[in-house]
JSON list of C-alpha atoms in Angstrom, two decimals:
[
{"chain": "A", "resi": 1433, "resn": "UNK", "atom": "CA", "xyz": [-158.95, 6.42, 135.31]},
{"chain": "A", "resi": 1434, "resn": "UNK", "atom": "CA", "xyz": [-155.82, 5.02, 136.96]},
{"chain": "A", "resi": 1435, "resn": "UNK", "atom": "CA", "xyz": [-152.78, 7.24, 136.30]},
{"chain": "A", "resi": 1436, "resn": "UNK", "atom": "CA", "xyz": [-149.03, 6.88, 136.64]},
{"chain": "A", "resi": 1437, "resn": "UNK", "atom": "CA", "xyz": [-149.26, 8.95, 139.82]},
{"chain": "A", "resi": 1438, "resn": "UNK", "atom": "CA", "xyz": [-151.71, 6.41, 141.28]},
{"chain": "A", "resi": 1439, "resn": "UNK", "atom": "CA", "xyz": [-149.43, 3.48, 140.45]},
{"chain": "A", "resi": 1440, "resn": "UNK", "atom": "CA", "xyz": [-146.00, 4.90, 141.23]},
{"chain": "A", "resi": 1441, "resn": "UNK", "atom": "CA", "xyz": [-143.95, 4.49, 144.35]},
{"chain": "A", "resi": 1442, "resn": "UNK", "atom": "CA", "xyz": [-143.50, 8.11, 145.49]},
{"chain": "A", "resi": 1443, "resn": "UNK", "atom": "CA", "xyz": [-140.29, 9.61, 146.77]},
{"chain": "A", "resi": 1444, "resn": "UNK", "atom": "CA", "xyz": [-137.85, 8.21, 144.23]},
{"chain": "A", "resi": 1445, "resn": "UNK", "atom": "CA", "xyz": [-134.38, 9.67, 144.53]},
{"chain": "A", "resi": 1446, "resn": "UNK", "atom": "CA", "xyz": [-131.92, 10.79, 141.84]},
{"chain": "A", "resi": 1447, "resn": "UNK", "atom": "CA", "xyz": [-128.26, 10.07, 141.80]},
{"chain": "A", "resi": 1448, "resn": "UNK", "atom": "CA", "xyz": [-126.15, 12.81, 140.17]},
{"chain": "A", "resi": 1449, "resn": "UNK", "atom": "CA", "xyz": [-124.35, 11.75, 136.98]},
{"chain": "A", "resi": 1450, "resn": "UNK", "atom": "CA", "xyz": [-120.98, 12.66, 138.53]},
{"chain": "A", "resi": 1451, "resn": "UNK", "atom": "CA", "xyz": [-121.40, 10.19, 141.43]},
{"chain": "A", "resi": 1452, "resn": "UNK", "atom": "CA", "xyz": [-119.47, 6.94, 141.25]},
{"chain": "A", "resi": 1453, "resn": "UNK", "atom": "CA", "xyz": [-120.99, 3.49, 140.89]},
{"chain": "A", "resi": 1454, "resn": "UNK", "atom": "CA", "xyz": [-119.87, 2.43, 144.37]},
{"chain": "A", "resi": 1455, "resn": "UNK", "atom": "CA", "xyz": [-121.87, 5.37, 145.76]},
{"chain": "A", "resi": 1456, "resn": "UNK", "atom": "CA", "xyz": [-124.85, 4.31, 143.62]},
{"chain": "A", "resi": 1457, "resn": "UNK", "atom": "CA", "xyz": [-124.60, 0.78, 145.04]},
{"chain": "A", "resi": 1458, "resn": "UNK", "atom": "CA", "xyz": [-124.50, 2.16, 148.59]},
{"chain": "A", "resi": 1459, "resn": "UNK", "atom": "CA", "xyz": [-127.54, 4.36, 147.93]},
{"chain": "A", "resi": 1460, "resn": "UNK", "atom": "CA", "xyz": [-129.43, 1.42, 146.41]},
{"chain": "A", "resi": 1461, "resn": "UNK", "atom": "CA", "xyz": [-128.65, -0.60, 149.53]},
{"chain": "A", "resi": 1462, "resn": "UNK", "atom": "CA", "xyz": [-129.74, 2.22, 151.85]},
{"chain": "A", "resi": 1463, "resn": "UNK", "atom": "CA", "xyz": [-132.98, 2.81, 149.92]},
{"chain": "A", "resi": 1464, "resn": "UNK", "atom": "CA", "xyz": [-133.59, -0.91, 149.30]},
{"chain": "A", "resi": 1465, "resn": "UNK", "atom": "CA", "xyz": [-134.00, -0.38, 145.54]},
{"chain": "A", "resi": 1466, "resn": "UNK", "atom": "CA", "xyz": [-132.45, -1.97, 142.47]},
{"chain": "A", "resi": 1467, "resn": "UNK", "atom": "CA", "xyz": [-132.34, 1.09, 140.22]},
{"chain": "A", "resi": 1468, "resn": "UNK", "atom": "CA", "xyz": [-131.71, 4.82, 140.45]},
{"chain": "A", "resi": 1469, "resn": "UNK", "atom": "CA", "xyz": [-132.56, 7.53, 137.95]},
{"chain": "A", "resi": 1470, "resn": "UNK", "atom": "CA", "xyz": [-129.47, 9.54, 136.98]},
{"chain": "A", "resi": 1471, "resn": "UNK", "atom": "CA", "xyz": [-129.71, 13.34, 136.97]},
{"chain": "A", "resi": 1472, "resn": "UNK", "atom": "CA", "xyz": [-127.55, 15.75, 135.00]},
{"chain": "A", "resi": 1473, "resn": "UNK", "atom": "CA", "xyz": [-126.36, 19.04, 136.46]},
{"chain": "A", "resi": 1474, "resn": "UNK", "atom": "CA", "xyz": [-129.79, 20.59, 135.76]},
{"chain": "A", "resi": 1475, "resn": "UNK", "atom": "CA", "xyz": [-131.59, 17.78, 137.66]},
{"chain": "A", "resi": 1476, "resn": "UNK", "atom": "CA", "xyz": [-132.95, 16.39, 134.39]},
{"chain": "A", "resi": 1477, "resn": "UNK", "atom": "CA", "xyz": [-133.20, 12.67, 133.75]},
{"chain": "A", "resi": 1478, "resn": "UNK", "atom": "CA", "xyz": [-130.19, 11.49, 131.75]},
{"chain": "A", "resi": 1479, "resn": "UNK", "atom": "CA", "xyz": [-130.30, 7.76, 132.46]},
{"chain": "A", "resi": 1480, "resn": "UNK", "atom": "CA", "xyz": [-130.97, 4.98, 134.91]},
{"chain": "A", "resi": 1481, "resn": "UNK", "atom": "CA", "xyz": [-128.42, 2.79, 136.64]},
{"chain": "A", "resi": 1482, "resn": "UNK", "atom": "CA", "xyz": [-129.39, -0.64, 137.93]},
{"chain": "A", "resi": 1483, "resn": "UNK", "atom": "CA", "xyz": [-127.68, -3.02, 140.30]},
{"chain": "A", "resi": 1484, "resn": "UNK", "atom": "CA", "xyz": [-127.28, -5.38, 137.35]},
{"chain": "A", "resi": 1485, "resn": "UNK", "atom": "CA", "xyz": [-125.58, -2.63, 135.29]},
{"chain": "A", "resi": 1486, "resn": "UNK", "atom": "CA", "xyz": [-123.01, -2.15, 138.04]},
{"chain": "A", "resi": 1487, "resn": "UNK", "atom": "CA", "xyz": [-122.24, -5.86, 138.22]},
{"chain": "A", "resi": 1488, "resn": "UNK", "atom": "CA", "xyz": [-122.33, -6.74, 134.52]},
{"chain": "A", "resi": 1489, "resn": "UNK", "atom": "CA", "xyz": [-121.03, -3.57, 132.86]},
{"chain": "A", "resi": 1490, "resn": "UNK", "atom": "CA", "xyz": [-118.52, -2.50, 135.50]},
{"chain": "A", "resi": 1491, "resn": "UNK", "atom": "CA", "xyz": [-117.36, -5.17, 137.94]},
{"chain": "A", "resi": 1492, "resn": "UNK", "atom": "CA", "xyz": [-117.51, -8.14, 135.53]},
{"chain": "A", "resi": 1493, "resn": "UNK", "atom": "CA", "xyz": [-115.50, -6.15, 132.98]},
{"chain": "A", "resi": 1494, "resn": "UNK", "atom": "CA", "xyz": [-112.75, -5.50, 135.52]},
{"chain": "A", "resi": 1495, "resn": "UNK", "atom": "CA", "xyz": [-113.51, -1.83, 136.16]},
{"chain": "A", "resi": 1496, "resn": "UNK", "atom": "CA", "xyz": [-113.37, -0.18, 139.56]},
{"chain": "A", "resi": 1497, "resn": "UNK", "atom": "CA", "xyz": [-116.84, 1.05, 140.63]},
{"chain": "A", "resi": 1498, "resn": "UNK", "atom": "CA", "xyz": [-115.15, 3.74, 142.72]},
{"chain": "A", "resi": 1499, "resn": "UNK", "atom": "CA", "xyz": [-113.71, 5.24, 139.51]},
{"chain": "A", "resi": 1500, "resn": "UNK", "atom": "CA", "xyz": [-116.61, 4.94, 137.05]},
{"chain": "A", "resi": 1501, "resn": "UNK", "atom": "CA", "xyz": [-119.43, 7.48, 137.27]},
{"chain": "A", "resi": 1502, "resn": "UNK", "atom": "CA", "xyz": [-123.13, 6.86, 136.80]},
{"chain": "A", "resi": 1503, "resn": "UNK", "atom": "CA", "xyz": [-123.08, 9.22, 133.82]},
{"chain": "A", "resi": 1504, "resn": "UNK", "atom": "CA", "xyz": [-120.35, 7.17, 132.14]},
{"chain": "A", "resi": 1505, "resn": "UNK", "atom": "CA", "xyz": [-122.48, 4.04, 132.47]},
{"chain": "A", "resi": 1506, "resn": "UNK", "atom": "CA", "xyz": [-125.72, 5.66, 131.22]},
{"chain": "A", "resi": 1507, "resn": "UNK", "atom": "CA", "xyz": [-126.59, 4.73, 127.64]},
{"chain": "A", "resi": 1508, "resn": "UNK", "atom": "CA", "xyz": [-129.26, 5.73, 125.17]},
{"chain": "A", "resi": 1509, "resn": "UNK", "atom": "CA", "xyz": [-132.34, 7.84, 125.75]},
{"chain": "A", "resi": 1510, "resn": "UNK", "atom": "CA", "xyz": [-133.95, 7.31, 129.14]},
{"chain": "A", "resi": 1511, "resn": "UNK", "atom": "CA", "xyz": [-137.62, 6.43, 129.17]},
{"chain": "A", "resi": 1512, "resn": "UNK", "atom": "CA", "xyz": [-140.08, 8.17, 131.52]},
{"chain": "A", "resi": 1513, "resn": "UNK", "atom": "CA", "xyz": [-143.77, 8.90, 131.91]},
{"chain": "A", "resi": 1514, "resn": "UNK", "atom": "CA", "xyz": [-145.73, 11.94, 133.12]},
{"chain": "A", "resi": 1515, "resn": "UNK", "atom": "CA", "xyz": [-147.81, 11.75, 136.29]},
{"chain": "A", "resi": 1516, "resn": "UNK", "atom": "CA", "xyz": [-151.11, 12.11, 134.42]},
{"chain": "A", "resi": 1517, "resn": "UNK", "atom": "CA", "xyz": [-150.51, 9.29, 131.93]},
{"chain": "A", "resi": 1518, "resn": "UNK", "atom": "CA", "xyz": [-153.07, 6.52, 132.20]},
{"chain": "A", "resi": 1519, "resn": "UNK", "atom": "CA", "xyz": [-152.23, 2.90, 132.93]},
{"chain": "A", "resi": 1520, "resn": "UNK", "atom": "CA", "xyz": [-152.44, 1.99, 129.23]},
{"chain": "A", "resi": 1521, "resn": "UNK", "atom": "CA", "xyz": [-149.72, 4.53, 128.40]},
{"chain": "A", "resi": 1522, "resn": "UNK", "atom": "CA", "xyz": [-147.58, 3.21, 131.28]},
{"chain": "A", "resi": 1523, "resn": "UNK", "atom": "CA", "xyz": [-147.91, -0.36, 129.99]},
{"chain": "A", "resi": 1524, "resn": "UNK", "atom": "CA", "xyz": [-147.27, 0.68, 126.39]},
{"chain": "A", "resi": 1525, "resn": "UNK", "atom": "CA", "xyz": [-144.06, 2.46, 127.41]},
{"chain": "A", "resi": 1526, "resn": "UNK", "atom": "CA", "xyz": [-142.78, -0.38, 129.58]},
{"chain": "A", "resi": 1527, "resn": "UNK", "atom": "CA", "xyz": [-143.78, -3.17, 127.22]},
{"chain": "A", "resi": 1528, "resn": "UNK", "atom": "CA", "xyz": [-142.69, -1.35, 124.08]},
{"chain": "A", "resi": 1529, "resn": "UNK", "atom": "CA", "xyz": [-139.20, -0.79, 125.46]},
{"chain": "A", "resi": 1530, "resn": "UNK", "atom": "CA", "xyz": [-139.08, -3.99, 127.54]},
{"chain": "A", "resi": 1531, "resn": "UNK", "atom": "CA", "xyz": [-138.27, -2.13, 130.75]},
{"chain": "A", "resi": 1532, "resn": "UNK", "atom": "CA", "xyz": [-139.06, -3.09, 134.33]},
{"chain": "A", "resi": 1533, "resn": "UNK", "atom": "CA", "xyz": [-138.79, 0.32, 135.99]},
{"chain": "A", "resi": 1534, "resn": "UNK", "atom": "CA", "xyz": [-140.13, 3.64, 134.78]},
{"chain": "A", "resi": 1535, "resn": "UNK", "atom": "CA", "xyz": [-139.43, 7.08, 136.28]},
{"chain": "A", "resi": 1536, "resn": "UNK", "atom": "CA", "xyz": [-142.46, 9.33, 136.76]},
{"chain": "A", "resi": 1537, "resn": "UNK", "atom": "CA", "xyz": [-141.96, 13.04, 136.03]},
{"chain": "A", "resi": 1538, "resn": "UNK", "atom": "CA", "xyz": [-144.23, 15.96, 136.99]},
{"chain": "A", "resi": 1539, "resn": "UNK", "atom": "CA", "xyz": [-145.16, 19.04, 134.94]},
{"chain": "A", "resi": 1540, "resn": "UNK", "atom": "CA", "xyz": [-141.93, 20.79, 135.96]},
{"chain": "A", "resi": 1541, "resn": "UNK", "atom": "CA", "xyz": [-139.93, 17.77, 134.68]},
{"chain": "A", "resi": 1542, "resn": "UNK", "atom": "CA", "xyz": [-138.96, 16.79, 138.23]},
{"chain": "A", "resi": 1543, "resn": "UNK", "atom": "CA", "xyz": [-138.77, 13.19, 139.39]},
{"chain": "A", "resi": 1544, "resn": "UNK", "atom": "CA", "xyz": [-141.68, 12.36, 141.69]},
{"chain": "A", "resi": 1545, "resn": "UNK", "atom": "CA", "xyz": [-141.71, 8.57, 141.68]},
{"chain": "A", "resi": 1546, "resn": "UNK", "atom": "CA", "xyz": [-140.88, 5.26, 140.02]},
{"chain": "A", "resi": 1547, "resn": "UNK", "atom": "CA", "xyz": [-143.09, 2.51, 138.70]},
{"chain": "A", "resi": 1548, "resn": "UNK", "atom": "CA", "xyz": [-141.74, -1.01, 139.16]},
{"chain": "A", "resi": 1549, "resn": "UNK", "atom": "CA", "xyz": [-143.12, -4.47, 138.53]},
{"chain": "A", "resi": 1550, "resn": "UNK", "atom": "CA", "xyz": [-144.26, -4.64, 142.16]},
{"chain": "A", "resi": 1551, "resn": "UNK", "atom": "CA", "xyz": [-146.24, -1.41, 141.71]},
{"chain": "A", "resi": 1552, "resn": "UNK", "atom": "CA", "xyz": [-147.88, -2.80, 138.57]},
{"chain": "A", "resi": 1553, "resn": "UNK", "atom": "CA", "xyz": [-148.79, -6.04, 140.35]},
{"chain": "A", "resi": 1554, "resn": "UNK", "atom": "CA", "xyz": [-150.81, -4.05, 142.89]},
{"chain": "A", "resi": 1555, "resn": "UNK", "atom": "CA", "xyz": [-152.79, -2.11, 140.27]},
{"chain": "A", "resi": 1556, "resn": "UNK", "atom": "CA", "xyz": [-153.27, -4.32, 137.21]},
{"chain": "A", "resi": 1557, "resn": "UNK", "atom": "CA", "xyz": [-155.75, -7.04, 136.44]},
{"chain": "A", "resi": 1558, "resn": "UNK", "atom": "CA", "xyz": [-154.35, -10.56, 136.17]},
{"chain": "A", "resi": 1559, "resn": "UNK", "atom": "CA", "xyz": [-154.73, -10.36, 132.39]},
{"chain": "A", "resi": 1560, "resn": "UNK", "atom": "CA", "xyz": [-152.84, -7.05, 132.14]},
{"chain": "A", "resi": 1561, "resn": "UNK", "atom": "CA", "xyz": [-150.08, -8.36, 134.39]},
{"chain": "A", "resi": 1562, "resn": "UNK", "atom": "CA", "xyz": [-149.72, -11.59, 132.40]},
{"chain": "A", "resi": 1563, "resn": "UNK", "atom": "CA", "xyz": [-149.42, -9.62, 129.15]},
{"chain": "A", "resi": 1564, "resn": "UNK", "atom": "CA", "xyz": [-146.80, -7.34, 130.72]},
{"chain": "A", "resi": 1565, "resn": "UNK", "atom": "CA", "xyz": [-144.70, -10.24, 131.99]},
{"chain": "A", "resi": 1566, "resn": "UNK", "atom": "CA", "xyz": [-144.91, -12.06, 128.67]},
{"chain": "A", "resi": 1567, "resn": "UNK", "atom": "CA", "xyz": [-143.87, -9.02, 126.64]},
{"chain": "A", "resi": 1568, "resn": "UNK", "atom": "CA", "xyz": [-141.03, -7.90, 128.91]},
{"chain": "A", "resi": 1569, "resn": "UNK", "atom": "CA", "xyz": [-139.51, -11.27, 129.79]},
{"chain": "A", "resi": 1570, "resn": "UNK", "atom": "CA", "xyz": [-139.85, -13.37, 126.64]},
{"chain": "A", "resi": 1571, "resn": "UNK", "atom": "CA", "xyz": [-137.32, -13.14, 123.86]},
{"chain": "A", "resi": 1572, "resn": "UNK", "atom": "CA", "xyz": [-138.72, -12.15, 120.52]}
]
């Protein structure tokens, strides 16, 4: 059985909720990623910030990314998956919520990795991948 741990890109890094969006953008650049999980003061997942969020919900609205924190931008309940979840559960979570990146959490609720579209492409059949793309990218 293929699990989330098998699929994920290990070594994902949090950004604390109190950090500013300009710092998040710098960290994304340094890590060559397009999204960062946001951690609260207890290092628990409280959101995800994407490069698109910074542009569309901060810069394009005339806000200063040096003055807005990641926590202020975080909305809703973050989605995540446990390391032992099988590929079907991963796909159900990502397709059901139309998300392209999914944090992977261990038994101690610590971030251990992220699953992205590129990770899926390496581990799914062509049929599974086509279904994922159709469900996440098409408007319903």
